[in-house]
mmCIF file of C-alpha atoms in Angstrom:
data_model
loop_
_atom_site.group_PDB
_atom_site.id
_atom_site.type_symbol
_atom_site.label_atom_id
_atom_site.label_comp_id
_atom_site.label_asym_id
_atom_site.label_seq_id
_atom_site.Cartn_x
_atom_site.Cartn_y
_atom_site.Cartn_z
ATOM 1 C CA LYS A 1 0.026 0.125 -0.013
ATOM 2 C CA ALA A 2 1.506 3.338 -0.973
ATOM 3 C CA GLY A 3 2.237 5.870 1.628
ATOM 4 C CA VAL A 4 1.652 9.406 1.723
ATOM 5 C CA THR A 5 3.205 11.323 -1.177
ATOM 6 C CA GLN A 6 4.148 14.938 -1.119
ATOM 7 C CA THR A 7 5.491 16.972 -4.191
ATOM 8 C CA PRO A 8 7.887 18.650 -4.624
ATOM 9 C CA ARG A 9 10.361 17.378 -2.224
ATOM 10 C CA TYR A 10 12.567 20.616 -2.257
ATOM 11 C CA LEU A 11 11.497 24.021 -3.349
ATOM 12 C CA ILE A 12 13.537 27.472 -3.428
ATOM 13 C CA LYS A 13 11.475 30.584 -3.552
ATOM 14 C CA THR A 14 12.256 34.173 -3.521
ATOM 15 C CA ARG A 15 10.481 36.692 -0.865
ATOM 16 C CA GLY A 16 7.157 37.814 -1.843
ATOM 17 C CA GLN A 17 6.463 34.900 -4.198
ATOM 18 C CA GLN A 18 3.681 32.350 -3.594
ATOM 19 C CA VAL A 19 3.959 28.671 -3.415
ATOM 20 C CA THR A 20 1.741 25.624 -3.926
ATOM 21 C CA LEU A 21 2.608 22.212 -2.208
ATOM 22 C CA SER A 22 0.724 19.074 -2.886
ATOM 23 C CA CYS A 23 -0.178 15.923 -0.809
ATOM 24 C CA SER A 24 -1.644 12.675 -1.925
ATOM 25 C CA PRO A 25 -3.037 10.660 1.025
ATOM 26 C CA ILE A 26 -3.014 6.929 1.560
ATOM 27 C CA SER A 27 -5.735 5.307 -0.617
ATOM 28 C CA GLY A 28 -8.814 5.278 1.444
ATOM 29 C CA HIS A 29 -7.975 7.898 3.753
ATOM 30 C CA ARG A 30 -10.043 11.044 3.761
ATOM 31 C CA SER A 31 -8.532 13.277 6.206
ATOM 32 C CA VAL A 32 -5.531 15.206 5.404
ATOM 33 C CA SER A 33 -3.567 17.614 7.947
ATOM 34 C CA TRP A 34 -0.671 19.977 7.347
ATOM 35 C CA TYR A 35 2.140 20.880 9.597
ATOM 36 C CA GLN A 36 5.025 23.077 9.649
ATOM 37 C CA GLN A 37 8.552 21.917 11.198
ATOM 38 C CA THR A 38 11.213 24.329 12.031
ATOM 39 C CA PRO A 39 14.220 23.848 14.371
ATOM 40 C CA GLY A 40 13.123 26.493 16.750
ATOM 41 C CA GLN A 41 9.280 25.795 16.873
ATOM 42 C CA GLY A 42 9.160 22.068 16.100
ATOM 43 C CA LEU A 43 6.090 20.725 14.495
ATOM 44 C CA GLN A 44 3.097 23.074 14.428
ATOM 45 C CA PHE A 45 -0.291 22.340 13.236
ATOM 46 C CA LEU A 46 -1.512 24.356 10.120
ATOM 47 C CA PHE A 47 -5.047 22.798 9.143
ATOM 48 C CA GLU A 48 -7.073 19.768 8.849
ATOM 49 C CA TYR A 49 -9.422 18.646 5.882
ATOM 50 C CA PHE A 50 -12.034 16.149 5.671
ATOM 51 C CA SER A 51 -14.326 15.555 2.761
ATOM 52 C CA GLU A 52 -13.192 18.663 1.045
ATOM 53 C CA THR A 53 -14.114 20.981 4.133
ATOM 54 C CA GLN A 54 -11.490 22.543 6.438
ATOM 55 C CA ARG A 55 -12.257 21.144 10.101
ATOM 56 C CA ASN A 56 -9.692 22.737 12.213
ATOM 57 C CA LYS A 57 -7.045 25.322 11.566
ATOM 58 C CA GLY A 58 -3.976 26.232 13.637
ATOM 59 C CA ASN A 59 -2.486 29.609 14.628
ATOM 60 C CA PHE A 60 -1.123 30.801 11.318
ATOM 61 C CA PRO A 61 -1.713 33.877 9.263
ATOM 62 C CA GLY A 62 -4.081 34.117 6.370
ATOM 63 C CA ARG A 63 -1.121 33.766 3.982
ATOM 64 C CA PHE A 64 -1.451 29.936 4.598
ATOM 65 C CA SER A 65 -4.232 28.140 3.039
ATOM 66 C CA GLY A 66 -5.212 24.947 1.673
ATOM 67 C CA ARG A 67 -7.761 22.818 -0.033
ATOM 68 C CA GLN A 68 -8.997 19.352 -0.483
ATOM 69 C CA PHE A 69 -10.123 17.823 -3.658
ATOM 70 C CA SER A 70 -12.932 15.115 -4.283
ATOM 71 C CA ASN A 71 -10.183 12.417 -4.468
ATOM 72 C CA SER A 72 -8.761 13.438 -0.933
ATOM 73 C CA ARG A 73 -5.767 14.760 -2.515
ATOM 74 C CA SER A 74 -4.780 18.173 -0.933
ATOM 75 C CA GLU A 75 -2.810 21.202 -1.583
ATOM 76 C CA MET A 76 -1.634 24.081 0.599
ATOM 77 C CA ASN A 77 -0.769 27.465 -0.667
ATOM 78 C CA VAL A 78 1.423 30.265 0.999
ATOM 79 C CA SER A 79 1.420 33.632 -0.452
ATOM 80 C CA THR A 80 3.791 36.613 -0.043
ATOM 81 C CA LEU A 81 6.574 34.368 1.121
ATOM 82 C CA GLU A 82 8.583 35.512 4.099
ATOM 83 C CA LEU A 83 12.139 34.347 5.107
ATOM 84 C CA GLY A 84 10.610 32.777 8.078
ATOM 85 C CA ASP A 85 8.368 30.530 6.162
ATOM 86 C CA SER A 86 11.494 28.398 5.268
ATOM 87 C CA ALA A 87 10.693 25.109 6.949
ATOM 88 C CA LEU A 88 9.771 21.367 6.325
ATOM 89 C CA TYR A 89 6.175 21.260 5.353
ATOM 90 C CA LEU A 90 4.665 17.874 6.372
ATOM 91 C CA CYS A 91 1.205 16.439 5.284
ATOM 92 C CA ALA A 92 -0.569 13.670 7.429
ATOM 93 C CA SER A 93 -3.048 11.271 6.170
ATOM 94 C CA SER A 94 -5.710 9.621 8.391
ATOM 95 C CA LEU A 95 -8.599 7.444 7.673
ATOM 96 C CA ALA A 96 -10.877 9.683 9.372
ATOM 97 C CA ILE A 97 -10.861 12.848 11.534
ATOM 98 C CA ARG A 98 -10.323 10.840 14.636
ATOM 99 C CA THR A 99 -7.781 8.138 13.857
ATOM 100 C CA GLU A 100 -3.886 7.532 13.686
ATOM 101 C CA ALA A 101 -1.965 10.097 11.435
ATOM 102 C CA PHE A 102 0.668 8.955 9.052
ATOM 103 C CA PHE A 103 2.933 11.411 7.432
ATOM 104 C CA GLY A 104 4.709 11.939 4.061
ATOM 105 C CA GLN A 105 8.196 12.750 3.772
ATOM 106 C CA GLY A 106 7.607 16.463 3.492
ATOM 107 C CA THR A 107 8.446 19.319 1.400
ATOM 108 C CA ARG A 108 11.449 21.331 2.110
ATOM 109 C CA LEU A 109 10.755 24.987 1.305
ATOM 110 C CA THR A 110 13.773 27.596 1.302
ATOM 111 C CA VAL A 111 12.725 31.244 1.040
ATOM 112 C CA VAL A 112 15.692 33.324 -0.092
ATOM 113 C CA GLN B 1 4.720 26.923 30.130
ATOM 114 C CA LYS B 2 4.787 24.990 26.887
ATOM 115 C CA GLU B 3 1.718 22.427 26.599
ATOM 116 C CA VAL B 4 4.190 19.550 25.766
ATOM 117 C CA GLU B 5 7.646 19.383 27.230
ATOM 118 C CA GLN B 6 10.386 16.916 26.081
ATOM 119 C CA ASP B 7 13.914 16.937 26.847
ATOM 120 C CA PRO B 8 15.854 17.429 23.461
ATOM 121 C CA GLY B 9 18.787 15.333 24.411
ATOM 122 C CA PRO B 10 20.958 14.149 22.979
ATOM 123 C CA LEU B 11 20.559 10.763 24.852
ATOM 124 C CA SER B 12 23.222 8.495 24.185
ATOM 125 C CA VAL B 13 23.192 4.753 25.199
ATOM 126 C CA PRO B 14 24.956 1.551 24.325
ATOM 127 C CA GLU B 15 23.525 -1.168 22.073
ATOM 128 C CA GLY B 16 21.289 -3.530 23.709
ATOM 129 C CA ALA B 17 20.275 -1.204 26.664
ATOM 130 C CA ILE B 18 16.754 -0.194 27.536
ATOM 131 C CA VAL B 19 15.972 3.348 26.590
ATOM 132 C CA SER B 20 13.389 5.438 28.240
ATOM 133 C CA LEU B 21 11.903 8.527 26.542
ATOM 134 C CA ASN B 22 9.466 10.911 28.319
ATOM 135 C CA CYS B 23 7.110 13.713 27.863
ATOM 136 C CA THR B 24 5.065 15.881 30.314
ATOM 137 C CA TYR B 25 2.028 17.847 29.325
ATOM 138 C CA SER B 26 -0.102 20.370 30.866
ATOM 139 C CA ASN B 27 -3.514 20.196 29.037
ATOM 140 C CA SER B 28 -5.622 17.711 30.809
ATOM 141 C CA ALA B 29 -7.986 17.399 27.778
ATOM 142 C CA PHE B 30 -5.472 15.330 26.040
ATOM 143 C CA GLN B 31 -6.684 11.857 25.671
ATOM 144 C CA TYR B 32 -4.755 10.335 22.794
ATOM 145 C CA PHE B 33 -1.054 9.942 22.873
ATOM 146 C CA MET B 34 1.428 9.123 20.004
ATOM 147 C CA TRP B 35 5.093 8.451 19.512
ATOM 148 C CA TYR B 36 6.655 9.156 16.099
ATOM 149 C CA ARG B 37 10.335 8.510 15.115
ATOM 150 C CA GLN B 38 12.013 10.667 12.567
ATOM 151 C CA TYR B 39 15.218 10.214 10.732
ATOM 152 C CA SER B 40 17.042 13.016 9.344
ATOM 153 C CA ARG B 41 15.508 14.580 6.375
ATOM 154 C CA LYS B 42 12.531 12.247 6.592
ATOM 155 C CA GLY B 43 9.030 12.466 7.666
ATOM 156 C CA PRO B 44 7.858 11.329 10.993
ATOM 157 C CA GLU B 45 6.989 7.585 11.386
ATOM 158 C CA LEU B 46 4.163 6.500 13.663
ATOM 159 C CA LEU B 47 5.280 4.179 16.219
ATOM 160 C CA MET B 48 2.772 3.825 19.022
ATOM 161 C CA TYR B 49 -0.859 5.088 19.388
ATOM 162 C CA THR B 50 -2.614 4.951 22.881
ATOM 163 C CA TYR B 51 -5.787 6.241 24.231
ATOM 164 C CA SER B 52 -6.093 7.487 27.802
ATOM 165 C CA SER B 53 -3.980 5.813 30.604
ATOM 166 C CA GLY B 54 -2.268 2.426 30.492
ATOM 167 C CA ASN B 55 0.386 0.637 28.807
ATOM 168 C CA LYS B 56 0.724 -0.684 25.201
ATOM 169 C CA GLU B 57 3.439 -2.962 23.780
ATOM 170 C CA ASP B 58 4.362 -3.527 20.220
ATOM 171 C CA GLY B 59 7.532 -5.685 19.629
ATOM 172 C CA ARG B 60 10.523 -3.947 21.344
ATOM 173 C CA PHE B 61 8.362 -0.726 21.948
ATOM 174 C CA THR B 62 6.292 -0.060 25.041
ATOM 175 C CA ALA B 63 4.226 3.034 25.653
ATOM 176 C CA GLN B 64 2.900 4.251 28.979
ATOM 177 C CA VAL B 65 0.491 6.969 29.781
ATOM 178 C CA ASP B 66 -0.160 8.094 33.312
ATOM 179 C CA LYS B 67 -2.910 10.832 32.943
ATOM 180 C CA SER B 68 -3.100 11.582 36.570
ATOM 181 C CA SER B 69 0.592 12.829 36.532
ATOM 182 C CA LYS B 70 0.430 14.207 32.908
ATOM 183 C CA TYR B 71 3.298 11.961 31.970
ATOM 184 C CA ILE B 72 4.112 9.677 29.075
ATOM 185 C CA SER B 73 6.913 7.346 28.335
ATOM 186 C CA LEU B 74 8.072 5.118 25.451
ATOM 187 C CA PHE B 75 10.442 2.398 26.196
ATOM 188 C CA ILE B 76 12.673 0.755 23.741
ATOM 189 C CA ARG B 77 14.295 -2.804 24.705
ATOM 190 C CA ASP B 78 17.283 -4.194 23.092
ATOM 191 C CA SER B 79 18.115 -0.866 21.417
ATOM 192 C CA GLN B 80 19.877 -1.093 18.125
ATOM 193 C CA PRO B 81 21.901 1.407 16.141
ATOM 194 C CA SER B 82 19.091 1.669 13.597
ATOM 195 C CA ASP B 83 17.049 3.183 16.541
ATOM 196 C CA SER B 84 19.140 6.304 16.475
ATOM 197 C CA ALA B 85 16.702 8.993 15.415
ATOM 198 C CA THR B 86 14.647 11.947 16.844
ATOM 199 C CA TYR B 87 11.636 10.554 18.831
ATOM 200 C CA LEU B 88 8.595 12.871 18.913
ATOM 201 C CA CYS B 89 5.687 12.720 21.378
ATOM 202 C CA ALA B 90 2.302 14.073 20.172
ATOM 203 C CA MET B 91 -1.226 14.285 21.700
ATOM 204 C CA SER B 92 -4.589 15.475 21.120
ATOM 205 C CA GLY B 93 -7.953 16.029 22.727
ATOM 206 C CA LEU B 94 -9.507 13.911 19.853
ATOM 207 C CA ALA B 95 -8.321 11.078 18.133
ATOM 208 C CA GLY B 96 -6.196 12.076 15.212
ATOM 209 C CA GLY B 97 -6.480 15.838 16.062
ATOM 210 C CA GLY B 98 -9.124 18.387 17.310
ATOM 211 C CA ALA B 99 -9.333 22.123 17.479
ATOM 212 C CA ASP B 100 -5.524 22.254 17.439
ATOM 213 C CA GLY B 101 -4.640 19.141 15.586
ATOM 214 C CA LEU B 102 -1.894 17.221 17.255
ATOM 215 C CA THR B 103 0.352 18.929 19.632
ATOM 216 C CA PHE B 104 3.868 17.764 19.352
ATOM 217 C CA GLY B 105 6.993 17.893 21.844
ATOM 218 C CA LYS B 106 10.154 19.254 20.282
ATOM 219 C CA GLY B 107 11.689 15.851 20.118
ATOM 220 C CA THR B 108 14.432 13.913 21.767
ATOM 221 C CA HIS B 109 17.687 13.031 19.747
ATOM 222 C CA LEU B 110 18.550 9.446 20.466
ATOM 223 C CA ILE B 111 21.999 7.913 19.696
ATOM 224 C CA ILE B 112 22.432 4.134 20.142
ATOM 225 C CA GLN B 113 26.379 3.532 20.076
ATOM 226 C CA PRO B 114 27.308 0.078 18.616
#
């Protein structure tokens, strides 16, 4: 069974640009969550989607947004990139909103 | 006070030793507790998932939850060099997440010396 797939694995962007990251969950999983991981703050929750609806949202500015498609695949978008947005962005897949979360390998975003 | 406290280490032990990793937390609403292992430049891998208080064993791994003390532990028996990684505890008030998703500790860097 294939795991959680995140693309791209690495990205380099310039301040002010926007970026879109993609996540394909485990087959049959309907919930997708996004997390930001930095050395200073660790793993922080961004948002969670289930059946194309955002169910929960963490404490991040509105520049961070996401969506989920009917096939459960999810994208997150960061607009007006700042240097502090440089991080590993992780997607987690769950069977439903109240079950174990399995992570992908992440997308490492560098903002220069 | 952070919601979840975890000693960052590094924790260095000889091969074959029993490893004890711990987290403390302050939010009494947490009911679901997880341990993840993360190798360098990889995503976290789910090791253990437990609900409320008690013990759960899976192979060389044992997870313990003491809700009265707000303290969780992960024990690794017969530790191997391949166990060298960062271990993250995570918890939530609802299974898989809630209003704030999963709340993670900062992780403990574990080194198993051959």
